[in-house]
Amino acid sequence: MRIDVVTLFPDFMRQCAAVGVVGRAQQRELLQVETWNPRDYATDNYRTVDGRTCGGGPGMVMLIEPLRKALMAVRQAAPEPVHVIYLSPQGARLTQGRVEALAKLPRIALLCGRYEGVDERLLAHEVDEELSIGDYVLSGGELGAAVILDAVGRLQEGALNDAQSAEQDSFSNGLLDCPHYAKPVHDALGDVPEVLLSGDHAAIRRWRLKQALGRTWLRRPDLLAQRALDAESRALLDEFRREHAQ
Ligand SMILES: Nc1nonc1C(=O)NCC1CCCCC1
């Protein structure tokens, strides 16, 4: 998969893509990340990429031309069609389901805005999808782009050493993750739950599922409402609720 990032801060985005699982996915050639700086496509001596807001008001808006030329270069850089995503609070909330769909595309481009935003005409003509990573305002789209780089990059086949960990992730099955423990088994902060030391993998699976269901019920009941539960899960959640009520 190829991801092109249009950003005024290419070094920052390259660093985000160079570490951890995403960096390893690039080394394994499972993922290619390229950055494009609109300032390189500005035509004046000052390499201007922003302009005053029409109608007055504070701040500046990113100009059409440098972004349009950068996106044209992105499109021309590889043969596959590219799905262009703009990161902003006005976008649809990013979900794991959307991440999994994006991870299957051959190419996406991430357009990172700065200042007060991007000229609406550029968005209308060049952007396929607007996505938000949450209901808050950042100073630019780069952190949203970094979230997508990571969430999509780690799902590339072969990016994770243990494919199961992608399956067991929070939200992969629509539930919050279960608790995790490492050594020491006994610590001043408490002990590791006995079942995890039992070697009974069936019991451990049930315990983890029960904890995931219980946590989701306690912390994110909205997620539970969206999810049909099979008989085993309903029984485990009932057990958790009874224990929690005591
Ligand atoms: N929230 C968000 N989710 O994705 N991006 C977000 C953001 O807050 N971005 C900053 C804005 C700032 C003005 C220009 C356009 C980006």
Coordinates of N, CA and C and ligand atoms in Angstrom, one line a residue:
M1 N 0.9 -1.2 0.0 CA 0.0 0.0 0.0 C 0.9 1.2 0.0
R2 N 0.4 2.2 -0.7 CA 1.1 3.5 -0.8 C 0.3 4.6 -0.1
I3 N 0.9 5.4 0.8 CA 0.3 6.5 1.4 C 1.1 7.8 1.1
D4 N 0.5 8.8 0.5 CA 1.1 10.1 0.2 C 0.5 11.1 1.2
V5 N 1.4 11.9 1.8 CA 1.0 12.9 2.8 C 1.3 14.2 2.2
V6 N 0.3 15.1 2.1 CA 0.6 16.5 1.7 C 0.6 17.3 2.9
T7 N 1.7 17.9 3.2 CA 1.9 18.6 4.5 C 3.0 19.6 4.5
L8 N 2.8 20.7 5.3 CA 3.8 21.7 5.4 C 4.9 21.3 6.3
F9 N 4.7 20.1 6.9 CA 5.8 19.6 7.9 C 6.2 18.2 7.5
P10 N 6.8 18.0 6.3 CA 7.2 16.7 5.9 C 8.1 15.9 6.8
D11 N 9.0 16.6 7.4 CA 10.0 15.9 8.3 C 9.2 15.3 9.5
F12 N 8.3 16.0 10.0 CA 7.5 15.4 11.1 C 6.7 14.2 10.7
M13 N 6.1 14.2 9.5 CA 5.4 13.1 9.0 C 6.3 11.9 8.7
R14 N 7.5 12.2 8.1 CA 8.4 11.1 7.8 C 8.8 10.4 9.1
Q15 N 9.0 11.2 10.1 CA 9.5 10.6 11.4 C 8.4 9.8 12.0
C16 N 7.1 10.2 11.9 CA 6.0 9.4 12.4 C 5.9 8.1 11.6
A17 N 6.3 8.1 10.4 CA 6.2 6.9 9.5 C 7.5 6.0 9.6
A18 N 8.5 6.5 10.3 CA 9.8 5.8 10.4 C 9.9 4.9 11.6
V19 N 9.0 5.1 12.6 CA 9.2 4.4 13.9 C 8.2 3.3 14.0
G20 N 8.6 2.3 14.9 CA 7.6 1.3 15.3 C 7.1 0.4 14.1
V21 N 5.9 0.0 14.3 CA 5.3 -1.0 13.3 C 5.2 -0.4 11.9
V22 N 4.9 0.9 11.8 CA 4.8 1.6 10.5 C 6.2 1.6 9.8
G23 N 7.2 1.9 10.7 CA 8.6 2.0 10.1 C 9.0 0.6 9.6
R24 N 8.6 -0.4 10.4 CA 9.0 -1.8 10.0 C 8.2 -2.2 8.8
A25 N 7.0 -1.8 8.7 CA 6.2 -2.1 7.5 C 6.8 -1.5 6.2
Q26 N 7.4 -0.3 6.4 CA 8.1 0.3 5.3 C 9.4 -0.5 4.9
Q27 N 10.1 -0.9 6.0 CA 11.3 -1.6 5.7 C 11.0 -2.9 5.0
R28 N 9.9 -3.5 5.4 CA 9.5 -4.8 4.7 C 8.8 -4.6 3.4
E29 N 8.7 -3.3 3.0 CA 8.1 -2.9 1.7 C 6.6 -3.4 1.7
L30 N 6.0 -3.4 2.8 CA 4.5 -3.6 2.9 C 3.8 -2.3 2.7
L31 N 4.5 -1.2 2.9 CA 3.9 0.1 2.9 C 5.0 1.1 2.4
Q32 N 4.5 2.0 1.6 CA 5.4 3.1 1.1 C 4.7 4.4 1.5
V33 N 5.5 5.2 2.2 CA 5.0 6.6 2.6 C 5.8 7.6 2.0
E34 N 5.1 8.6 1.3 CA 5.8 9.7 0.6 C 5.2 11.0 1.1
T35 N 6.0 12.0 1.2 CA 5.5 13.3 1.7 C 5.7 14.4 0.6
W36 N 4.8 15.3 0.6 CA 4.8 16.4 -0.5 C 4.5 17.7 0.2
N37 N 5.3 18.7 0.0 CA 5.2 19.9 0.7 C 4.6 21.0 -0.3
P38 N 3.4 21.5 0.0 CA 2.8 22.4 -0.9 C 3.7 23.7 -1.2
R39 N 4.5 24.0 -0.2 CA 5.4 25.1 -0.4 C 6.4 24.9 -1.6
D40 N 6.6 23.7 -1.9 CA 7.5 23.4 -3.1 C 6.7 23.7 -4.4
Y41 N 5.4 23.9 -4.3 CA 4.6 24.2 -5.5 C 4.1 25.6 -5.6
A42 N 4.6 26.4 -4.6 CA 4.2 27.9 -4.6 C 5.0 28.6 -5.7
T43 N 4.4 29.5 -6.4 CA 5.1 30.1 -7.5 C 5.8 31.4 -7.2
D44 N 5.5 32.0 -6.1 CA 6.1 33.4 -5.8 C 7.5 33.2 -5.0
N45 N 8.2 34.3 -5.0 CA 9.5 34.2 -4.3 C 9.4 33.9 -2.8
Y46 N 8.3 34.2 -2.3 CA 8.1 33.9 -0.8 C 7.5 32.5 -0.6
R47 N 7.3 31.8 -1.6 CA 6.7 30.4 -1.5 C 5.5 30.5 -0.6
T48 N 4.6 31.4 -1.1 CA 3.3 31.6 -0.3 C 2.4 30.5 -0.5
V49 N 1.8 30.0 0.7 CA 0.8 28.9 0.6 C -0.5 29.3 1.2
D50 N -0.5 30.5 1.8 CA -1.8 30.9 2.5 C -2.2 32.3 2.0
G51 N -3.4 32.6 2.2 CA -4.0 33.9 1.8 C -5.0 34.4 2.8
R52 N -5.3 35.7 2.7 CA -6.2 36.3 3.7 C -7.6 35.7 3.5
T53 N -8.4 35.5 4.6 CA -9.7 35.0 4.5 C -10.7 35.9 3.8
C54 N -11.3 35.5 2.7 CA -12.3 36.3 2.0 C -13.4 36.6 3.0
G55 N -13.9 37.9 3.0 CA -15.0 38.3 3.9 C -14.5 38.7 5.2
G56 N -13.2 38.8 5.4 CA -12.6 39.3 6.6 C -12.6 38.2 7.7
G57 N -12.1 38.6 8.8 CA -12.0 37.6 9.9 C -10.5 37.3 10.2
P58 N -10.3 36.6 11.3 CA -8.9 36.3 11.7 C -8.3 35.2 10.9
G59 N -7.0 35.2 10.9 CA -6.3 34.0 10.3 C -6.2 34.0 8.8
M60 N -5.6 32.9 8.4 CA -5.3 32.8 6.9 C -5.9 31.4 6.5
V61 N -6.0 31.3 5.1 CA -6.6 30.1 4.6 C -5.5 29.5 3.6
M62 N -5.4 28.2 3.5 CA -4.4 27.7 2.5 C -5.0 27.8 1.1
L63 N -4.0 28.3 0.2 CA -4.4 28.6 -1.2 C -4.7 27.4 -2.0
I64 N -5.5 27.5 -3.0 CA -5.8 26.4 -3.9 C -4.6 25.9 -4.7
E65 N -3.9 26.8 -5.4 CA -2.9 26.4 -6.4 C -1.8 25.5 -5.8
P66 N -1.1 25.9 -4.8 CA 0.0 25.0 -4.3 C -0.5 23.6 -4.0
L67 N -1.7 23.5 -3.4 CA -2.3 22.2 -3.0 C -2.7 21.4 -4.2
R68 N -3.3 22.1 -5.2 CA -3.8 21.4 -6.4 C -2.6 20.9 -7.1
K69 N -1.5 21.7 -7.2 CA -0.3 21.2 -7.9 C 0.4 20.0 -7.1
A70 N 0.4 20.1 -5.8 CA 0.9 19.0 -5.0 C 0.1 17.7 -5.2
L71 N -1.2 17.9 -5.2 CA -2.1 16.7 -5.4 C -1.9 16.1 -6.8
M72 N -1.7 17.0 -7.8 CA -1.5 16.5 -9.2 C -0.2 15.7 -9.2
A73 N 0.8 16.2 -8.5 CA 2.1 15.4 -8.5 C 1.9 14.1 -7.8
V74 N 1.1 14.1 -6.7 CA 0.8 12.8 -6.0 C 0.1 11.8 -7.0
R75 N -0.9 12.3 -7.7 CA -1.6 11.4 -8.6 C -0.7 10.9 -9.7
Q76 N 0.2 11.7 -10.2 CA 1.1 11.3 -11.3 C 2.2 10.4 -10.8
A77 N 2.4 10.3 -9.5 CA 3.6 9.6 -8.9 C 3.5 8.1 -9.0
A78 N 2.2 7.6 -9.2 CA 2.0 6.2 -9.3 C 0.7 5.9 -10.1
P79 N 0.6 4.8 -10.8 CA -0.5 4.5 -11.7 C -1.8 4.3 -11.0
E80 N -1.8 3.7 -9.8 CA -3.1 3.4 -9.2 C -3.9 4.7 -8.8
P81 N -5.2 4.6 -8.9 CA -6.0 5.8 -8.5 C -5.8 6.0 -7.0
V82 N -5.9 7.3 -6.6 CA -5.6 7.6 -5.2 C -6.9 8.2 -4.5
H83 N -7.2 7.7 -3.3 CA -8.3 8.2 -2.5 C -7.8 9.3 -1.6
V84 N -8.3 10.5 -1.8 CA -7.8 11.7 -1.1 C -8.6 11.9 0.1
I85 N -8.0 12.0 1.3 CA -8.6 12.2 2.6 C -8.1 13.5 3.2
Y86 N -9.1 14.4 3.6 CA -8.7 15.6 4.3 C -9.0 15.4 5.8
L87 N -8.1 15.8 6.6 CA -8.3 15.6 8.1 C -8.8 16.9 8.7
S88 N -9.9 16.9 9.3 CA -10.5 18.1 10.0 C -11.6 17.7 10.9
P89 N -11.9 18.6 11.9 CA -13.0 18.3 12.9 C -14.3 18.2 12.2
Q90 N -14.4 18.7 10.9 CA -15.7 18.7 10.1 C -15.9 17.3 9.5
G91 N -14.9 16.4 9.6 CA -15.0 15.1 8.9 C -15.8 14.1 9.7
A92 N -16.1 13.0 9.1 CA -16.8 11.9 9.7 C -15.8 11.3 10.8
R93 N -16.3 10.8 11.9 CA -15.4 10.3 13.0 C -14.7 9.0 12.4
L94 N -13.4 8.9 12.6 CA -12.7 7.7 12.2 C -13.0 6.6 13.1
T95 N -13.3 5.4 12.5 CA -13.6 4.2 13.3 C -12.7 3.1 12.8
Q96 N -12.6 2.0 13.6 CA -11.8 0.9 13.2 C -12.3 0.3 11.9
G97 N -13.6 0.3 11.8 CA -14.2 -0.3 10.6 C -13.8 0.5 9.3
R98 N -13.7 1.8 9.5 CA -13.2 2.6 8.3 C -11.7 2.4 8.1
V99 N -11.0 2.3 9.2 CA -9.5 2.0 9.1 C -9.3 0.7 8.3
E100 N -10.1 -0.3 8.6 CA -9.9 -1.6 8.0 C -10.3 -1.5 6.5
A101 N -11.2 -0.7 6.1 CA -11.6 -0.5 4.7 C -10.4 0.2 4.0
L102 N -9.9 1.3 4.6 CA -8.8 2.1 4.0 C -7.6 1.2 3.8
A103 N -7.4 0.3 4.8 CA -6.1 -0.5 4.7 C -6.1 -1.5 3.5
K104 N -7.3 -1.6 2.9 CA -7.4 -2.5 1.8 C -7.2 -1.8 0.4
L105 N -7.1 -0.5 0.5 CA -7.0 0.3 -0.8 C -5.5 0.3 -1.2
P106 N -5.3 0.4 -2.5 CA -3.9 0.4 -3.0 C -3.2 1.7 -2.7
R107 N -3.9 2.8 -2.7 CA -3.3 4.1 -2.4 C -4.3 5.0 -1.6
I108 N -3.8 5.8 -0.7 CA -4.6 6.9 -0.2 C -3.6 8.1 -0.1
A109 N -4.2 9.3 -0.1 CA -3.4 10.5 0.1 C -4.0 11.2 1.3
L110 N -3.2 11.7 2.2 CA -3.7 12.4 3.4 C -3.3 13.9 3.2
L111 N -4.4 14.7 3.2 CA -4.2 16.2 3.0 C -4.2 16.9 4.4
C112 N -3.1 17.5 4.8 CA -3.1 18.1 6.1 C -3.2 19.6 6.0
G113 N -4.3 20.1 6.6 CA -4.5 21.6 6.6 C -3.8 22.2 7.8
R114 N -3.6 23.5 7.6 CA -3.0 24.4 8.6 C -3.8 25.7 8.6
Y115 N -3.3 26.6 9.5 CA -4.0 28.0 9.5 C -5.5 27.8 9.9
E116 N -6.4 28.4 9.2 CA -7.8 28.3 9.5 C -8.4 27.2 8.7
G117 N -7.6 26.6 7.8 CA -8.2 25.6 6.9 C -7.8 25.8 5.5
V118 N -8.4 25.0 4.6 CA -8.1 25.0 3.2 C -9.3 25.6 2.4
D119 N -9.0 26.3 1.3 CA -10.0 26.9 0.5 C -11.1 25.8 0.1
E120 N -12.3 26.1 0.3 CA -13.4 25.1 0.2 C -13.5 24.6 -1.3
R121 N -13.1 25.4 -2.2 CA -13.1 25.0 -3.6 C -12.1 23.8 -3.9
L122 N -11.0 23.9 -3.2 CA -10.0 22.7 -3.4 C -10.6 21.5 -2.8
L123 N -11.2 21.6 -1.6 CA -11.8 20.4 -0.9 C -12.9 19.9 -1.8
A124 N -13.7 20.7 -2.4 CA -14.9 20.3 -3.2 C -14.4 19.5 -4.4
H125 N -13.3 19.9 -5.0 CA -12.9 19.3 -6.3 C -11.9 18.3 -6.2
E126 N -11.1 18.3 -5.1 CA -10.0 17.3 -5.0 C -10.0 16.3 -3.9
V127 N -10.9 16.5 -3.0 CA -11.0 15.6 -1.8 C -12.1 14.6 -1.9
D128 N -11.8 13.3 -1.6 CA -12.8 12.3 -1.7 C -13.5 12.1 -0.4
E129 N -12.8 12.3 0.7 CA -13.4 12.0 2.0 C -12.8 12.9 3.1
E130 N -13.6 13.4 4.0 CA -13.1 14.2 5.1 C -13.3 13.3 6.4
L131 N -12.2 13.2 7.2 CA -12.2 12.4 8.4 C -11.7 13.2 9.6
S132 N -12.3 12.9 10.8 CA -11.9 13.5 12.0 C -11.4 12.4 13.0
I133 N -10.4 12.7 13.7 CA -9.9 11.7 14.7 C -10.6 12.0 16.1
G134 N -11.4 13.1 16.2 CA -12.1 13.4 17.4 C -12.6 14.8 17.5
D135 N -13.5 15.0 18.5 CA -14.2 16.3 18.5 C -13.4 17.3 19.3
Y136 N -12.3 17.7 18.7 CA -11.5 18.7 19.4 C -10.7 19.4 18.2
V137 N -10.1 20.5 18.5 CA -9.4 21.3 17.4 C -7.9 21.3 17.6
L138 N -7.2 20.7 16.6 CA -5.7 20.7 16.7 C -5.2 21.9 15.9
S139 N -3.9 22.0 15.8 CA -3.4 23.2 15.0 C -3.1 22.8 13.6
G140 N -3.3 21.5 13.3 CA -3.1 21.1 11.9 C -3.6 19.6 11.7
G141 N -3.6 19.2 10.5 CA -4.1 17.9 10.2 C -3.1 16.8 10.4
E142 N -1.8 17.1 10.7 CA -0.7 16.1 10.7 C -1.0 15.1 11.7
L143 N -1.5 15.4 12.9 CA -1.6 14.4 13.9 C -2.7 13.4 13.5
G144 N -3.8 13.9 12.9 CA -4.8 13.0 12.3 C -4.2 12.1 11.3
A145 N -3.3 12.7 10.4 CA -2.7 11.9 9.4 C -1.8 10.8 10.0
A146 N -1.1 11.2 11.1 CA -0.3 10.2 11.8 C -1.1 9.0 12.4
V147 N -2.3 9.4 12.9 CA -3.2 8.3 13.4 C -3.6 7.4 12.3
I148 N -3.9 7.9 11.1 CA -4.3 7.0 10.0 C -3.1 6.2 9.5
L149 N -1.9 6.8 9.4 CA -0.7 6.1 9.0 C -0.5 4.9 9.9
D150 N -0.7 5.1 11.2 CA -0.4 4.0 12.2 C -1.5 2.9 12.1
A151 N -2.8 3.4 12.2 CA -3.9 2.5 12.2 C -4.0 1.6 11.0
V152 N -3.7 2.3 9.8 CA -3.8 1.6 8.5 C -2.5 0.8 8.3
G153 N -1.4 1.4 8.6 CA -0.1 0.7 8.4 C 0.1 -0.6 9.1
R154 N -0.4 -0.6 10.4 CA -0.2 -1.8 11.2 C -1.1 -3.0 10.7
L155 N -2.1 -2.7 9.9 CA -3.0 -3.7 9.3 C -2.5 -4.3 8.0
Q156 N -1.4 -3.8 7.5 CA -0.8 -4.3 6.3 C -0.4 -5.8 6.6
E157 N -0.7 -6.7 5.7 CA -0.3 -8.1 5.9 C 1.2 -8.2 6.1
G158 N 1.5 -8.8 7.3 CA 2.9 -9.0 7.6 C 3.5 -7.9 8.5
A159 N 2.8 -6.8 8.7 CA 3.3 -5.7 9.5 C 3.4 -6.1 11.0
L160 N 2.5 -6.9 11.5 CA 2.5 -7.3 12.9 C 3.1 -8.7 13.0
N161 N 4.0 -8.9 13.9 CA 4.6 -10.2 14.1 C 3.6 -11.3 14.4
D162 N 2.6 -10.9 15.2 CA 1.6 -11.9 15.6 C 0.2 -11.4 15.1
A163 N -0.2 -12.0 14.0 CA -1.4 -11.5 13.4 C -2.6 -11.5 14.4
Q164 N -2.5 -12.4 15.3 CA -3.6 -12.5 16.3 C -3.7 -11.1 17.1
S165 N -2.6 -10.5 17.3 CA -2.7 -9.3 18.1 C -3.6 -8.2 17.4
A166 N -3.6 -8.3 16.1 CA -4.5 -7.4 15.4 C -6.0 -7.8 15.7
E167 N -6.2 -9.1 15.7 CA -7.5 -9.6 16.0 C -8.0 -9.3 17.4
Q168 N -7.0 -9.4 18.4 CA -7.4 -9.2 19.8 C -7.4 -7.7 20.2
D169 N -7.0 -6.8 19.2 CA -7.0 -5.4 19.6 C -8.3 -4.9 20.0
S170 N -8.3 -3.8 20.8 CA -9.6 -3.1 21.0 C -10.2 -2.8 19.7
F171 N -11.5 -2.9 19.7 CA -12.3 -2.5 18.6 C -12.2 -3.4 17.4
S172 N -11.2 -4.3 17.3 CA -11.2 -5.2 16.2 C -12.4 -6.1 16.3
N173 N -12.9 -6.5 17.5 CA -14.1 -7.3 17.6 C -15.2 -6.5 18.1
G174 N -15.1 -5.1 18.1 CA -16.1 -4.3 18.6 C -16.2 -4.1 20.1
L175 N -15.2 -4.7 20.8 CA -15.2 -4.6 22.2 C -13.9 -3.9 22.7
L176 N -13.9 -3.3 23.9 CA -12.7 -2.8 24.4 C -11.8 -4.0 24.8
D177 N -10.5 -3.8 24.9 CA -9.5 -4.8 25.1 C -9.6 -5.3 26.6
C178 N -9.2 -6.5 26.8 CA -9.1 -7.1 28.2 C -7.9 -6.6 28.8
P179 N -7.8 -6.7 30.2 CA -6.6 -6.3 30.9 C -5.4 -7.2 30.5
H180 N -4.2 -6.6 30.5 CA -3.0 -7.4 30.2 C -2.0 -7.3 31.4
Y181 N -1.3 -8.4 31.6 CA -0.3 -8.5 32.8 C 1.0 -9.1 32.3
A182 N 2.1 -8.6 32.9 CA 3.4 -9.2 32.7 C 3.9 -9.7 34.0
K183 N 5.2 -10.2 34.0 CA 5.8 -10.6 35.3 C 6.1 -9.3 36.1
P184 N 6.3 -9.3 37.4 CA 6.3 -10.4 38.3 C 4.8 -10.9 38.6
V185 N 4.6 -12.2 38.9 CA 3.3 -12.7 39.1 C 2.8 -12.1 40.4
H186 N 3.6 -11.9 41.4 CA 3.2 -11.3 42.7 C 4.0 -10.0 42.8
D187 N 3.3 -8.9 43.1 CA 3.9 -7.6 43.2 C 3.2 -6.8 44.3
A188 N 3.9 -5.7 44.8 CA 3.3 -4.9 45.8 C 2.0 -4.3 45.3
L189 N 1.9 -4.2 43.9 CA 0.7 -3.6 43.4 C -0.5 -4.6 43.2
G190 N -0.1 -5.9 43.5 CA -1.2 -6.9 43.4 C -0.7 -8.1 42.6
D191 N -1.5 -9.1 42.5 CA -1.1 -10.3 41.8 C -1.7 -10.5 40.4
V192 N -1.1 -11.2 39.6 CA -1.7 -11.6 38.3 C -2.9 -12.5 38.5
P193 N -4.0 -12.3 37.9 CA -5.1 -13.2 38.0 C -4.7 -14.7 37.8
E194 N -5.2 -15.5 38.8 CA -4.8 -17.0 38.8 C -5.0 -17.6 37.4
V195 N -6.1 -17.3 36.8 CA -6.5 -18.1 35.6 C -5.4 -17.9 34.5
L196 N -4.7 -16.8 34.5 CA -3.7 -16.5 33.5 C -2.5 -17.4 33.7
L197 N -2.4 -18.0 34.9 CA -1.2 -18.8 35.2 C -1.6 -20.3 35.1
S198 N -2.8 -20.6 34.7 CA -3.3 -21.9 34.8 C -2.9 -22.8 33.7
G199 N -2.6 -22.2 32.5 CA -2.3 -23.0 31.4 C -3.5 -23.5 30.7
D200 N -4.7 -23.2 31.2 CA -5.9 -23.7 30.6 C -6.4 -22.6 29.6
H201 N -6.0 -22.9 28.4 CA -6.2 -21.8 27.3 C -7.7 -21.5 27.1
A202 N -8.5 -22.5 27.2 CA -10.0 -22.3 27.0 C -10.5 -21.4 28.1
A203 N -10.0 -21.6 29.4 CA -10.5 -20.8 30.5 C -9.9 -19.4 30.4
I204 N -8.7 -19.3 29.9 CA -8.0 -18.0 29.7 C -8.8 -17.2 28.6
R205 N -9.2 -17.9 27.5 CA -9.9 -17.2 26.5 C -11.3 -16.7 27.0
R206 N -12.0 -17.5 27.8 CA -13.2 -17.1 28.4 C -13.1 -15.9 29.3
W207 N -12.0 -16.0 30.2 CA -11.8 -14.9 31.1 C -11.5 -13.6 30.4
R208 N -10.7 -13.7 29.3 CA -10.4 -12.4 28.6 C -11.6 -11.9 27.9
L209 N -12.4 -12.8 27.3 CA -13.7 -12.3 26.7 C -14.6 -11.7 27.7
K210 N -14.8 -12.3 28.9 CA -15.6 -11.8 30.0 C -15.1 -10.4 30.4
Q211 N -13.8 -10.2 30.5 CA -13.3 -9.0 30.9 C -13.5 -7.9 29.9
A212 N -13.3 -8.3 28.6 CA -13.6 -7.3 27.5 C -15.0 -6.9 27.5
L213 N -15.9 -7.9 27.6 CA -17.4 -7.6 27.6 C -17.7 -6.7 28.8
G214 N -17.2 -7.0 30.0 CA -17.5 -6.3 31.2 C -16.9 -4.8 31.1
R215 N -15.7 -4.7 30.6 CA -15.1 -3.3 30.5 C -15.9 -2.5 29.5
T216 N -16.4 -3.2 28.4 CA -17.1 -2.4 27.4 C -18.5 -2.0 28.0
W217 N -19.1 -2.9 28.8 CA -20.3 -2.5 29.5 C -20.2 -1.4 30.4
L218 N -19.1 -1.4 31.2 CA -18.8 -0.3 32.2 C -18.4 1.0 31.5
R219 N -17.5 0.9 30.5 CA -16.9 2.2 30.0 C -17.5 2.7 28.7
R220 N -18.0 1.8 27.9 CA -18.5 2.2 26.6 C -19.7 1.4 26.2
P221 N -20.8 1.6 27.0 CA -22.0 0.8 26.7 C -22.6 1.1 25.3
D222 N -22.2 2.3 24.7 CA -22.6 2.6 23.4 C -22.1 1.6 22.4
L223 N -20.9 1.1 22.6 CA -20.3 0.1 21.7 C -21.1 -1.3 21.8
L224 N -21.4 -1.6 23.1 CA -22.1 -2.8 23.3 C -23.5 -2.8 22.6
A225 N -24.1 -1.7 22.6 CA -25.5 -1.6 22.0 C -25.4 -1.9 20.5
Q226 N -24.2 -1.6 19.9 CA -24.1 -1.8 18.5 C -23.8 -3.2 18.1
R227 N -23.6 -4.1 19.1 CA -23.0 -5.4 18.8 C -23.9 -6.5 19.3
A228 N -24.2 -7.4 18.3 CA -25.0 -8.6 18.7 C -24.1 -9.6 19.5
L229 N -24.6 -10.1 20.6 CA -23.8 -11.0 21.4 C -24.3 -12.5 21.2
D230 N -23.3 -13.4 21.1 CA -23.7 -14.8 21.0 C -24.0 -15.3 22.4
A231 N -24.5 -16.5 22.5 CA -24.9 -17.1 23.8 C -23.8 -17.1 24.8
E232 N -22.6 -17.4 24.4 CA -21.5 -17.4 25.4 C -21.2 -16.1 25.9
S233 N -21.2 -15.1 25.0 CA -20.9 -13.7 25.5 C -22.0 -13.2 26.4
R234 N -23.2 -13.5 26.1 CA -24.3 -13.0 26.9 C -24.2 -13.6 28.3
A235 N -23.8 -14.9 28.4 CA -23.7 -15.6 29.7 C -22.5 -15.0 30.5
L236 N -21.4 -14.7 29.8 CA -20.2 -14.2 30.4 C -20.5 -12.7 30.9
L237 N -21.2 -12.0 30.1 CA -21.5 -10.6 30.5 C -22.4 -10.6 31.7
D238 N -23.4 -11.5 31.7 CA -24.3 -11.6 32.9 C -23.5 -11.9 34.1
E239 N -22.6 -12.9 34.0 CA -21.7 -13.3 35.1 C -21.0 -12.0 35.6
F240 N -20.4 -11.3 34.7 CA -19.6 -10.1 35.1 C -20.5 -9.1 35.8
R241 N -21.7 -8.9 35.3 CA -22.6 -7.9 35.9 C -23.0 -8.3 37.3
R242 N -23.3 -9.7 37.5 CA -23.6 -10.1 38.8 C -22.5 -9.9 39.8
E243 N -21.3 -10.2 39.3 CA -20.1 -10.0 40.2 C -19.9 -8.6 40.5
H244 N -20.1 -7.7 39.5 CA -19.9 -6.3 39.7 C -20.9 -5.7 40.7
A245 N -22.1 -6.3 40.7 CA -23.2 -5.7 41.5 C -23.0 -6.1 43.0
Q246 N -22.1 -7.2 43.3 CA -21.9 -7.6 44.7 C -21.1 -6.7 45.5
Ligands
LIG1 N1 -10.0 16.9 15.1 C1 -9.3 16.6 14.0 N2 -9.4 15.4 13.4 O1 -8.6 15.5 12.3 N3 -8.0 16.7 12.2 C2 -8.4 17.4 13.2 C3 -8.1 18.8 13.5 O2 -8.4 19.3 14.6 N4 -7.3 19.4 12.6 C4 -6.9 20.8 12.7 C5 -7.5 21.7 11.7 C6 -7.0 23.1 11.9 C7 -7.4 24.0 10.7 C8 -6.9 23.4 9.4 C9 -7.5 22.0 9.2 C10 -7.1 21.1 10.3

